[in-house]
Short mmCIF file of C-alpha atoms and ligand atoms in Angstrom, two decimals:
data_model
loop_
_atom_site.label_atom_id
_atom_site.label_comp_id
_atom_site.label_asym_id
_atom_site.label_seq_id
_atom_site.Cartn_x
_atom_site.Cartn_y
_atom_site.Cartn_z
CA MET A 1 92.91 64.74 80.00
CA ASN A 2 93.58 61.77 77.49
CA TYR A 3 96.52 63.14 74.66
CA GLU A 4 95.05 60.27 72.16
CA LEU A 5 92.14 62.27 71.97
CA GLN A 6 91.04 63.97 68.85
CA PRO A 7 90.95 67.15 68.54
CA VAL A 8 87.36 67.64 68.88
CA GLU A 9 87.30 65.71 71.89
CA TRP A 10 90.71 67.19 73.52
CA ILE A 11 89.08 71.04 72.93
CA LYS A 12 85.37 69.48 74.53
CA SER A 13 87.69 67.74 77.57
CA ALA A 14 89.75 71.53 77.87
CA ALA A 15 86.68 73.43 77.37
CA GLN A 16 85.56 71.86 80.52
CA ILE A 17 88.21 72.36 83.11
CA SER A 18 86.79 74.98 85.79
CA PRO A 19 87.66 76.74 88.96
CA SER A 20 87.73 75.55 92.64
CA GLU A 21 85.04 76.61 94.41
CA ARG A 22 87.95 78.29 96.46
CA GLN A 23 90.02 79.94 93.09
CA LEU A 24 85.97 81.14 91.99
CA ARG A 25 84.75 82.87 95.65
CA TRP A 26 89.12 84.56 94.74
CA GLN A 27 88.02 85.68 90.95
CA GLU A 28 84.88 87.29 91.97
CA MET A 29 86.93 89.79 95.10
CA GLU A 30 88.78 91.19 92.05
CA PHE A 31 90.15 94.03 92.97
CA TYR A 32 92.37 93.83 96.55
CA ALA A 33 95.27 95.20 98.26
CA PHE A 34 98.82 94.46 99.32
CA ILE A 35 100.40 95.55 102.22
CA HIS A 36 104.60 95.76 102.75
CA PHE A 37 105.07 96.98 106.15
CA THR A 38 108.30 96.49 108.40
CA VAL A 39 111.62 97.16 109.35
CA ASN A 40 112.24 98.14 105.89
CA THR A 41 109.83 101.22 106.49
CA PHE A 42 112.20 102.28 108.90
CA THR A 43 115.33 101.63 107.05
CA ASP A 44 114.09 102.90 103.84
CA ARG A 45 115.37 100.03 102.20
CA GLU A 46 113.45 97.40 100.07
CA TRP A 47 114.85 94.19 101.11
CA GLY A 48 116.24 94.16 104.94
CA THR A 49 119.56 92.32 106.06
CA GLY A 50 118.11 90.55 109.05
CA GLU A 51 119.84 91.03 111.34
CA GLU A 52 117.81 94.93 112.00
CA ASP A 53 117.70 95.85 115.85
CA PRO A 54 113.70 95.45 116.54
CA SER A 55 113.52 99.05 118.42
CA ILE A 56 113.68 100.53 115.26
CA PHE A 57 109.98 98.95 114.87
CA ASN A 58 107.74 102.40 116.28
CA PRO A 59 105.67 103.98 113.98
CA SER A 60 103.93 106.83 116.24
CA GLU A 61 100.27 106.54 115.28
CA LEU A 62 99.33 103.15 112.84
CA SER A 63 96.17 102.70 111.90
CA ALA A 64 94.86 99.49 110.63
CA ALA A 65 91.01 101.20 110.25
CA GLN A 66 93.31 103.96 108.12
CA TRP A 67 94.27 101.18 105.80
CA VAL A 68 90.92 99.11 105.65
CA GLN A 69 89.02 103.00 104.72
CA ALA A 70 91.55 103.48 101.67
CA CYS A 71 90.46 100.36 100.14
CA LYS A 72 86.90 100.24 100.21
CA ALA A 73 87.69 103.81 98.81
CA ALA A 74 89.08 102.11 96.01
CA GLY A 75 86.16 99.25 95.76
CA MET A 76 88.62 96.89 97.37
CA LYS A 77 87.34 93.63 98.53
CA GLY A 78 90.41 92.19 100.99
CA LEU A 79 93.90 92.93 101.83
CA ILE A 80 97.13 90.71 102.18
CA LEU A 81 99.51 91.87 104.99
CA THR A 82 103.64 91.12 104.99
CA CYS A 83 103.67 89.32 108.32
CA LYS A 84 107.45 88.38 107.67
CA HIS A 85 109.08 90.10 104.40
CA HIS A 86 112.58 88.17 103.63
CA ASP A 87 114.16 90.27 106.76
CA GLY A 88 112.36 87.01 108.77
CA PHE A 89 110.64 89.97 111.38
CA CYS A 90 107.71 88.98 112.15
CA LEU A 91 104.08 91.37 112.68
CA TRP A 92 103.06 89.46 115.32
CA PRO A 93 104.26 88.31 118.57
CA SER A 94 105.76 84.18 117.32
CA GLN A 95 106.35 82.50 119.93
CA PHE A 96 108.95 80.73 117.29
CA THR A 97 111.61 83.31 117.42
CA ALA A 98 112.64 86.22 119.60
CA HIS A 99 112.19 88.92 116.36
CA THR A 100 109.12 90.22 117.11
CA VAL A 101 107.10 92.98 117.18
CA ALA A 102 106.72 91.60 121.35
CA ALA A 103 110.93 92.68 120.83
CA SER A 104 109.62 96.40 119.93
CA PRO A 105 108.87 99.90 120.91
CA TRP A 106 105.87 99.71 119.12
CA ARG A 107 102.44 98.87 121.94
CA ASN A 108 105.60 98.99 124.71
CA GLY A 109 106.37 95.72 122.96
CA THR A 110 102.39 94.05 123.72
CA GLY A 111 101.51 95.30 119.86
CA ASP A 112 99.99 92.58 118.03
CA LEU A 113 100.13 93.63 114.11
CA VAL A 114 98.53 90.92 112.14
CA ARG A 115 95.49 91.26 114.94
CA GLU A 116 94.90 94.74 114.56
CA VAL A 117 94.94 94.86 110.55
CA ALA A 118 92.55 91.27 110.66
CA ASP A 119 90.21 92.95 113.37
CA ALA A 120 90.00 96.13 110.81
CA CYS A 121 89.36 94.48 108.09
CA ARG A 122 86.70 91.75 109.30
CA GLU A 123 84.99 95.33 110.96
CA GLY A 124 85.54 96.86 107.64
CA GLY A 125 84.16 94.31 105.56
CA LEU A 126 87.24 93.23 103.97
CA LYS A 127 88.92 90.12 103.36
CA PHE A 128 92.12 89.30 105.47
CA GLY A 129 94.90 87.43 103.40
CA VAL A 130 98.63 86.57 104.74
CA TYR A 131 102.24 87.16 102.85
CA LEU A 132 104.63 85.05 104.77
CA SER A 133 107.78 85.23 103.42
CA PRO A 134 109.34 81.14 103.19
CA TRP A 135 112.70 83.28 102.36
CA ASP A 136 113.99 84.53 105.59
CA ARG A 137 117.64 85.71 106.35
CA HIS A 138 117.02 86.22 110.52
CA GLU A 139 115.93 82.76 111.27
CA ALA A 140 119.17 80.38 111.99
CA THR A 141 117.80 77.08 110.76
CA TYR A 142 116.96 78.83 107.33
CA GLY A 143 119.45 76.26 104.95
CA ASP A 144 119.20 73.46 107.59
CA SER A 145 115.91 72.45 105.66
CA GLU A 146 114.26 69.87 107.93
CA ARG A 147 114.72 72.47 110.56
CA TYR A 148 113.40 75.17 108.76
CA ASN A 149 110.77 73.85 106.95
CA GLU A 150 109.01 72.94 111.20
CA PHE A 151 110.04 76.71 111.63
CA PHE A 152 108.13 77.79 108.58
CA LEU A 153 104.50 75.51 109.65
CA HIS A 154 104.77 76.82 113.36
CA GLN A 155 105.03 80.29 112.15
CA LEU A 156 102.61 78.91 109.69
CA ARG A 157 100.18 77.26 112.06
CA GLU A 158 100.06 80.41 114.40
CA LEU A 159 99.01 82.93 111.87
CA LEU A 160 96.36 80.47 110.25
CA THR A 161 94.51 80.11 114.07
CA ASN A 162 94.67 82.69 115.29
CA TYR A 163 93.05 84.91 113.02
CA GLY A 164 89.96 84.35 112.20
CA ASP A 165 89.50 83.47 107.81
CA ILE A 166 91.91 83.86 105.93
CA PHE A 167 91.27 84.23 102.32
CA CYS A 168 94.68 83.39 100.62
CA VAL A 169 98.17 82.82 101.90
CA TRP A 170 100.77 84.62 99.46
CA PHE A 171 104.05 82.65 99.33
CA ASP A 172 106.73 84.70 97.33
CA GLY A 173 109.18 82.69 94.70
CA ALA A 174 112.40 84.36 96.31
CA CYS A 175 115.11 81.71 97.52
CA GLY A 176 118.59 83.25 98.79
CA GLU A 177 121.18 81.77 100.77
CA GLY A 178 121.19 80.70 104.17
CA PRO A 179 124.14 81.74 106.95
CA ASN A 180 125.58 79.10 107.26
CA GLY A 181 125.65 78.86 103.12
CA LYS A 182 123.32 76.21 102.73
CA ARG A 183 120.58 76.40 100.19
CA GLN A 184 116.76 75.71 101.74
CA VAL A 185 114.74 73.34 100.78
CA TYR A 186 111.25 74.42 101.30
CA ASP A 187 108.56 71.39 101.64
CA TRP A 188 106.04 73.23 99.81
CA GLU A 189 103.73 70.10 100.38
CA ALA A 190 103.83 70.06 103.66
CA TYR A 191 103.16 73.63 103.68
CA TYR A 192 99.89 73.34 101.35
CA ALA A 193 98.67 70.29 103.16
CA LEU A 194 98.85 72.51 106.28
CA ILE A 195 97.05 75.46 104.38
CA ARG A 196 94.41 73.23 103.36
CA GLU A 197 93.63 71.45 106.88
CA LEU A 198 93.40 74.91 108.94
CA GLN A 199 91.86 77.31 105.74
CA PRO A 200 90.52 75.06 103.37
CA ALA A 201 88.85 78.40 101.42
CA ALA A 202 92.04 79.73 101.10
CA VAL A 203 94.02 79.92 98.05
CA ILE A 204 97.60 79.87 98.08
CA SER A 205 99.01 82.31 95.75
CA VAL A 206 102.38 82.37 93.21
CA CYS A 207 104.20 79.53 94.55
CA GLY A 208 101.19 78.06 95.53
CA PRO A 209 99.06 75.80 92.90
CA ASP A 210 95.61 78.23 93.36
CA VAL A 211 96.34 81.45 91.44
CA ARG A 212 98.64 82.39 88.84
CA TRP A 213 101.70 85.24 89.37
CA CYS A 214 100.81 87.42 85.77
CA GLY A 215 105.15 86.68 85.36
CA ASN A 216 105.55 90.59 85.97
CA GLU A 217 105.81 93.54 88.80
CA ALA A 218 104.67 96.68 86.70
CA GLY A 219 101.40 95.72 86.04
CA HIS A 220 101.30 93.91 82.25
CA THR A 221 98.63 91.94 81.10
CA ARG A 222 98.72 89.89 78.47
CA GLU A 223 96.25 90.41 75.48
CA SER A 224 94.73 86.86 76.26
CA GLU A 225 94.57 85.27 79.71
CA TRP A 226 93.78 82.53 80.10
CA SER A 227 92.84 80.49 83.28
CA VAL A 228 93.10 77.14 82.01
CA VAL A 229 97.41 76.35 81.14
CA PRO A 230 100.01 73.07 81.27
CA ALA A 231 100.55 72.04 84.31
CA HIS A 232 103.69 72.33 84.50
CA MET A 233 102.99 76.39 85.55
CA GLN A 234 102.14 75.31 88.67
CA ASP A 235 105.71 73.45 89.26
CA ASN A 236 108.21 76.30 91.41
CA GLU A 237 111.28 75.34 90.77
CA LYS A 238 111.09 74.80 87.07
CA ILE A 239 108.53 78.50 86.86
CA GLN A 240 111.81 80.01 85.59
CA GLU A 241 112.56 77.09 82.83
CA GLN A 242 112.98 78.23 79.59
CA SER A 243 113.14 75.03 77.67
CA GLN A 244 113.81 71.11 78.45
CA GLN A 245 115.18 67.95 76.52
CA VAL A 246 112.85 65.74 75.95
CA ASP A 247 112.86 62.16 75.16
CA ASP A 248 114.13 61.83 71.69
CA GLY A 249 116.53 64.11 71.74
CA GLU A 250 115.02 67.46 71.09
CA PHE A 251 114.59 70.24 72.10
CA ALA A 252 110.59 70.78 73.58
CA ARG A 253 109.73 74.49 73.90
CA ARG A 254 108.56 74.52 77.82
CA ILE A 255 106.50 78.30 78.20
CA ASN A 256 107.52 79.87 80.89
CA THR A 257 105.41 82.56 83.49
CA GLN A 258 107.29 85.74 81.21
CA ASP A 259 105.52 83.86 77.88
CA SER A 260 103.49 86.25 75.57
CA ASP A 261 101.03 83.10 74.82
CA LEU A 262 99.95 80.49 77.89
CA GLY A 263 97.01 79.37 76.59
CA SER A 264 96.15 78.68 72.78
CA ARG A 265 95.46 76.08 71.23
CA GLU A 266 98.51 75.87 69.53
CA VAL A 267 100.86 76.02 73.00
CA ILE A 268 98.63 73.70 74.79
CA ARG A 269 98.63 71.54 72.07
CA SER A 270 101.79 71.71 71.66
CA GLN A 271 102.54 70.99 75.31
CA GLY A 272 101.36 67.90 75.15
CA GLU A 273 100.68 67.87 79.21
CA GLN A 274 98.10 67.62 81.61
CA LEU A 275 95.69 71.15 82.06
CA ILE A 276 94.49 72.90 85.10
CA TRP A 277 92.85 76.13 85.69
CA TYR A 278 95.34 78.34 87.53
CA PRO A 279 94.25 82.43 86.80
CA ALA A 280 96.47 85.27 86.82
CA GLU A 281 96.27 88.02 89.64
CA VAL A 282 98.58 91.50 88.43
CA ASN A 283 100.76 92.07 91.37
CA THR A 284 102.04 96.07 91.76
CA SER A 285 102.28 99.20 93.44
CA ILE A 286 101.23 102.19 93.67
CA ARG A 287 104.44 104.07 94.53
CA PRO A 288 107.53 102.40 92.61
CA GLY A 289 108.75 100.29 95.93
CA TRP A 290 107.15 98.07 97.41
CA PHE A 291 108.09 99.69 100.79
CA TYR A 292 107.42 103.19 102.00
CA HIS A 293 110.24 105.88 101.11
CA ALA A 294 109.56 109.29 101.27
CA SER A 295 111.19 109.80 98.22
CA GLU A 296 109.24 108.49 96.14
CA ASP A 297 106.29 111.11 97.90
CA ASP A 298 105.69 112.73 93.57
CA GLN A 299 105.76 109.61 92.27
CA VAL A 300 103.05 108.01 93.16
CA LYS A 301 100.61 106.30 90.30
CA THR A 302 97.96 108.51 88.36
CA LEU A 303 94.61 107.13 87.95
CA GLU A 304 95.04 106.95 84.82
CA GLU A 305 97.54 104.69 85.29
CA LEU A 306 95.81 102.77 87.80
CA LEU A 307 92.32 102.38 85.39
CA ALA A 308 95.03 101.24 83.00
CA VAL A 309 95.96 98.20 85.18
CA TYR A 310 92.52 97.42 86.59
CA TYR A 311 91.27 97.50 82.64
CA GLY A 312 94.55 95.01 82.60
CA ALA A 313 93.60 93.15 85.41
CA VAL A 314 89.93 93.14 86.22
CA GLY A 315 89.52 93.77 82.85
CA GLY A 316 91.08 91.03 81.11
CA ASN A 317 90.03 87.98 83.11
CA ALA A 318 92.66 88.76 86.13
CA THR A 319 93.09 90.18 89.59
CA PHE A 320 94.53 93.44 90.45
CA LEU A 321 96.52 93.40 93.72
CA LEU A 322 97.75 96.71 94.32
CA ASN A 323 100.14 97.22 96.66
CA LEU A 324 100.39 100.19 99.50
CA PRO A 325 103.22 101.25 101.84
CA PRO A 326 102.03 102.60 105.29
CA ASP A 327 104.84 105.42 106.27
CA THR A 328 106.55 105.53 109.29
CA ARG A 329 103.84 107.08 111.54
CA GLY A 330 102.53 103.27 110.15
CA LEU A 331 99.60 105.14 108.04
CA ILE A 332 99.46 105.23 103.78
CA HIS A 333 100.43 108.53 103.16
CA LYS A 334 97.99 111.57 102.26
CA ARG A 335 98.86 111.47 98.27
CA ASP A 336 97.99 107.64 97.61
CA VAL A 337 94.45 107.91 99.91
CA GLU A 338 93.18 111.07 97.85
CA ARG A 339 94.65 108.52 94.58
CA LEU A 340 92.34 105.84 95.96
CA GLN A 341 89.29 107.94 96.53
CA GLU A 342 89.67 108.73 93.41
CA LEU A 343 89.70 106.21 91.65
CA GLY A 344 87.18 104.88 93.38
CA ASP A 345 84.75 107.25 92.50
CA GLU A 346 86.06 106.24 89.47
CA LEU A 347 85.34 103.29 88.83
CA ARG A 348 81.83 104.12 90.69
CA THR A 349 80.87 106.60 88.06
CA ILE A 350 81.73 104.88 85.08
CA PHE A 351 80.16 101.45 86.15
CA GLN A 352 77.31 103.36 87.45
CA GLU A 353 74.51 102.75 84.81
CA ASN A 354 74.03 99.28 82.89
CA PHE A 355 71.89 100.58 79.70
CA ALA A 356 72.13 96.46 78.83
CA LEU A 357 69.99 96.17 81.99
CA GLN A 358 67.06 97.93 79.81
CA ALA A 359 67.52 95.94 76.39
CA LEU A 360 65.83 93.13 74.31
CA VAL A 361 68.16 90.54 73.71
CA LYS A 362 67.83 87.57 71.45
CA ALA A 363 70.92 84.91 70.06
CA SER A 364 71.59 82.99 66.74
CA GLU A 365 70.19 79.73 69.11
CA THR A 366 69.50 78.30 72.62
CA MET A 367 70.28 74.72 73.82
CA ASP A 368 67.96 74.48 76.08
CA GLU A 369 65.27 76.52 78.61
CA GLN A 370 67.44 77.22 81.72
CA HIS A 371 70.15 78.57 79.06
CA ALA A 372 68.05 81.51 77.68
CA VAL A 373 69.98 84.26 76.63
CA SER A 374 67.91 86.69 79.16
CA GLU A 375 70.30 85.38 81.67
CA VAL A 376 73.29 87.34 80.27
CA LEU A 377 71.49 90.36 81.67
CA THR A 378 70.41 89.50 84.97
CA GLU A 379 72.88 90.57 88.24
CA ARG A 380 73.21 86.73 88.47
CA ARG A 381 76.77 84.42 87.67
CA ASP A 382 75.04 81.52 88.10
CA THR A 383 73.04 81.49 85.37
CA TYR A 384 74.06 81.85 81.89
CA TRP A 385 73.56 81.94 78.12
CA CYS A 386 75.10 78.98 75.93
CA PRO A 387 74.16 77.70 72.09
CA LEU A 388 74.35 74.06 71.48
CA GLU A 389 77.03 72.08 72.71
CA GLY A 390 79.42 71.82 70.14
CA THR A 391 78.79 74.80 68.68
CA GLU A 392 81.92 77.33 68.10
CA GLN A 393 80.42 80.02 66.53
CA ALA A 394 77.50 81.93 67.90
CA TRP A 395 75.94 85.64 67.90
CA ILE A 396 73.62 87.68 70.71
CA GLU A 397 71.95 90.82 69.49
CA LEU A 398 70.87 93.87 72.25
CA ASP A 399 67.99 95.70 71.20
CA LEU A 400 68.96 99.45 73.52
CA GLN A 401 65.68 100.49 73.28
CA GLU A 402 66.57 103.69 72.09
CA GLU A 403 70.34 105.45 70.44
CA ARG A 404 72.90 105.32 73.09
CA SER A 405 76.24 106.00 73.30
CA PHE A 406 78.96 103.98 75.04
CA ASP A 407 82.91 103.65 75.10
CA ARG A 408 82.55 99.68 77.30
CA VAL A 409 81.34 96.88 77.31
CA VAL A 410 81.99 94.26 79.95
CA LEU A 411 81.41 91.28 78.79
CA MET A 412 81.68 87.61 81.82
CA GLU A 413 81.83 83.79 80.37
CA HIS A 414 79.98 81.34 83.22
CA ILE A 415 83.98 80.21 84.25
CA GLN A 416 82.21 77.73 86.70
CA THR A 417 81.80 75.62 83.84
CA GLY A 418 84.83 76.56 81.99
CA GLN A 419 86.67 79.04 79.68
CA ARG A 420 85.91 79.01 76.38
CA ILE A 421 86.21 82.08 74.10
CA GLU A 422 88.55 82.95 72.09
CA ARG A 423 88.28 85.07 69.12
CA PHE A 424 84.69 88.01 69.23
CA THR A 425 84.02 90.87 67.88
CA LEU A 426 81.73 93.93 68.92
CA GLU A 427 78.95 95.21 66.00
CA LEU A 428 77.42 98.08 66.18
CA GLN A 429 73.88 99.48 63.05
CA ARG A 430 74.20 101.70 61.13
CA ALA A 431 71.65 103.45 60.59
CA ASP A 432 71.13 102.34 56.67
CA GLY A 433 70.57 98.88 58.37
CA GLY A 434 74.41 97.37 57.76
CA TRP A 435 76.45 95.69 60.84
CA GLU A 436 79.45 98.07 61.64
CA GLU A 437 82.97 96.01 63.85
CA PHE A 438 83.69 98.33 66.45
CA TYR A 439 86.29 96.34 68.13
CA MET A 440 87.72 92.80 68.71
CA GLY A 441 89.45 90.39 71.27
CA THR A 442 90.16 87.40 72.49
CA VAL A 443 89.66 85.73 75.46
CA VAL A 444 86.40 86.90 77.85
CA GLY A 445 86.47 84.50 80.90
CA TYR A 446 85.62 86.06 83.95
CA LYS A 447 85.59 88.80 82.72
CA ARG A 448 86.83 91.13 79.62
CA ILE A 449 85.84 95.11 79.85
CA CYS A 450 86.11 96.16 76.63
CA CYS A 451 87.22 99.93 76.30
CA PHE A 452 87.18 101.79 72.69
CA PRO A 453 86.19 105.38 71.50
CA GLN A 454 83.03 106.10 72.24
CA VAL A 455 79.91 105.10 69.80
CA THR A 456 76.38 105.33 69.46
CA SER A 457 73.69 102.69 68.12
CA ARG A 458 70.39 101.00 70.13
CA LYS A 459 71.67 97.63 68.74
CA VAL A 460 74.77 96.05 69.58
CA ARG A 461 76.32 92.24 68.67
CA LEU A 462 78.75 90.39 70.10
CA SER A 463 80.22 88.11 67.61
CA ILE A 464 81.49 85.01 68.64
CA HIS A 465 84.25 83.32 66.07
CA GLU A 466 85.89 80.94 67.49
CA SER A 467 85.72 79.83 71.09
CA ARG A 468 85.98 75.78 72.73
CA TRP A 469 83.15 73.19 72.67
CA CYS A 470 80.43 76.40 73.02
CA PRO A 471 80.64 79.55 74.57
CA THR A 472 78.74 80.70 77.80
CA LEU A 473 77.95 84.27 78.85
CA SER A 474 76.81 84.93 82.52
CA GLY A 475 76.37 88.70 81.73
CA VAL A 476 76.91 91.57 79.78
CA GLY A 477 76.99 95.28 80.87
CA ILE A 478 77.30 98.29 78.41
CA TYR A 479 78.21 101.72 80.29
CA LEU A 480 78.97 105.18 78.93
CA SER A 481 82.82 106.17 80.96
CA GLU A 482 82.20 110.13 82.04
CA ARG A 483 86.37 110.42 80.76
CA GLY A 484 85.37 109.34 76.89
CA GLY A 485 88.07 106.88 75.69
CA LEU A 486 91.34 105.99 76.86
C1 LIG B 1 109.11 89.72 95.93
C2 LIG B 1 110.26 90.43 96.79
O1 LIG B 1 110.79 90.21 97.04
C3 LIG B 1 109.16 92.43 97.00
O2 LIG B 1 110.33 92.39 98.36
C4 LIG B 1 108.10 92.24 97.36
O3 LIG B 1 107.65 91.27 98.61
C5 LIG B 1 107.45 91.19 96.51
C6 LIG B 1 106.00 91.34 96.35
O4 LIG B 1 107.78 90.24 95.78
O5 LIG B 1 109.31 88.81 95.10
#
């Protein structure tokens, strides 16, 4: 981008930053699982020391099919497995270390859990992803940067060549001291290059260029989650940096992962740097811990809690990565399984009937025939409505053909052409013909699920008050949740 541009030209170029094909495919997955499982499951810890004896890894009834079934019941589209957590124990028989399932009694040392999970995913129609912790508390070369990087690349290659298509490589930012007291310098560029070579369709998440960590592990999303943010958000080393000194001696505020506003006009303009498409993922666990602890059996998140995270994440222009920790049997506990089924049932019920599909729809203006407003009512996401270029305010109106009660409105931008909507309202038509606002929102992006107390009307209007260059919409849905307003 050229920072010398006038504001209107500048916002036009910001409006045109768009996702890569792999980012688009990933975003469409919406909801998928994290599985944290390793020696920690058997030691009842969250972080292993690296000194665990592989003989403790011995799940008695492990069934990857059960995990996949639980994910599918919840409506998830994929699963990411901790193939190696910080303790260094590998769930596959890596040729580059003895600290693996091959040294455990599980399946008499002939097991390969990565294979079992990858196969079960493929069979069940889920995409499969890998978590490989760069921080390794077992590996002797850790801290001897060059040698460890080589070792890590070997492990990556094993995972990316032997287990079919991988949709995501998830890199954690944790970096501790090595056994020799040295600090490891990760060769991120080499890791990324190998992933692009072996699995070009995979996104690289968190410590990676494709998917941004939302900034917390509690399941919170920002009110305005922008996918277009300044390029330094991608900088692994500096991600926690609060501020930096600029050339003229003044302190310029640099936004970081925890800030509440990463992408408003004011913020991106003040950062004065390259903008990138870097969408958010919300990761949280169904229980307090990432690994299974019997003591947390009565702390499985409630349906209401999970729905709230779902609405904030999937309904707030992010994706939802929900962690499910299998227990020492190698099964997901009954309580978690039941909760996942309830969640899936609830979501299927809420989004069962889209009242908008019957609607007559009109718009304040339309760019051309290819972008007719009727495109917002089709299931297709590659077609969309938009007004004339340069029109930042516009509206569409839906006549539902009969009076309807509803409490959820789903809006989707055509993000293939960028993220543009900044502020909108929803209004309904009163009996006297006047319009009454019942919802105000900011960004839309891939998907915004507007939740509000039930209203009743035949006509609904979406007014876009602020947008970048010109808004787009590829989908609109209107629903009634059985539960009433949250
Ligand atoms: C963190 C790790 O330290 C936790 O153990 C867990 O894997 C979480 C997803 O990321 O950084």
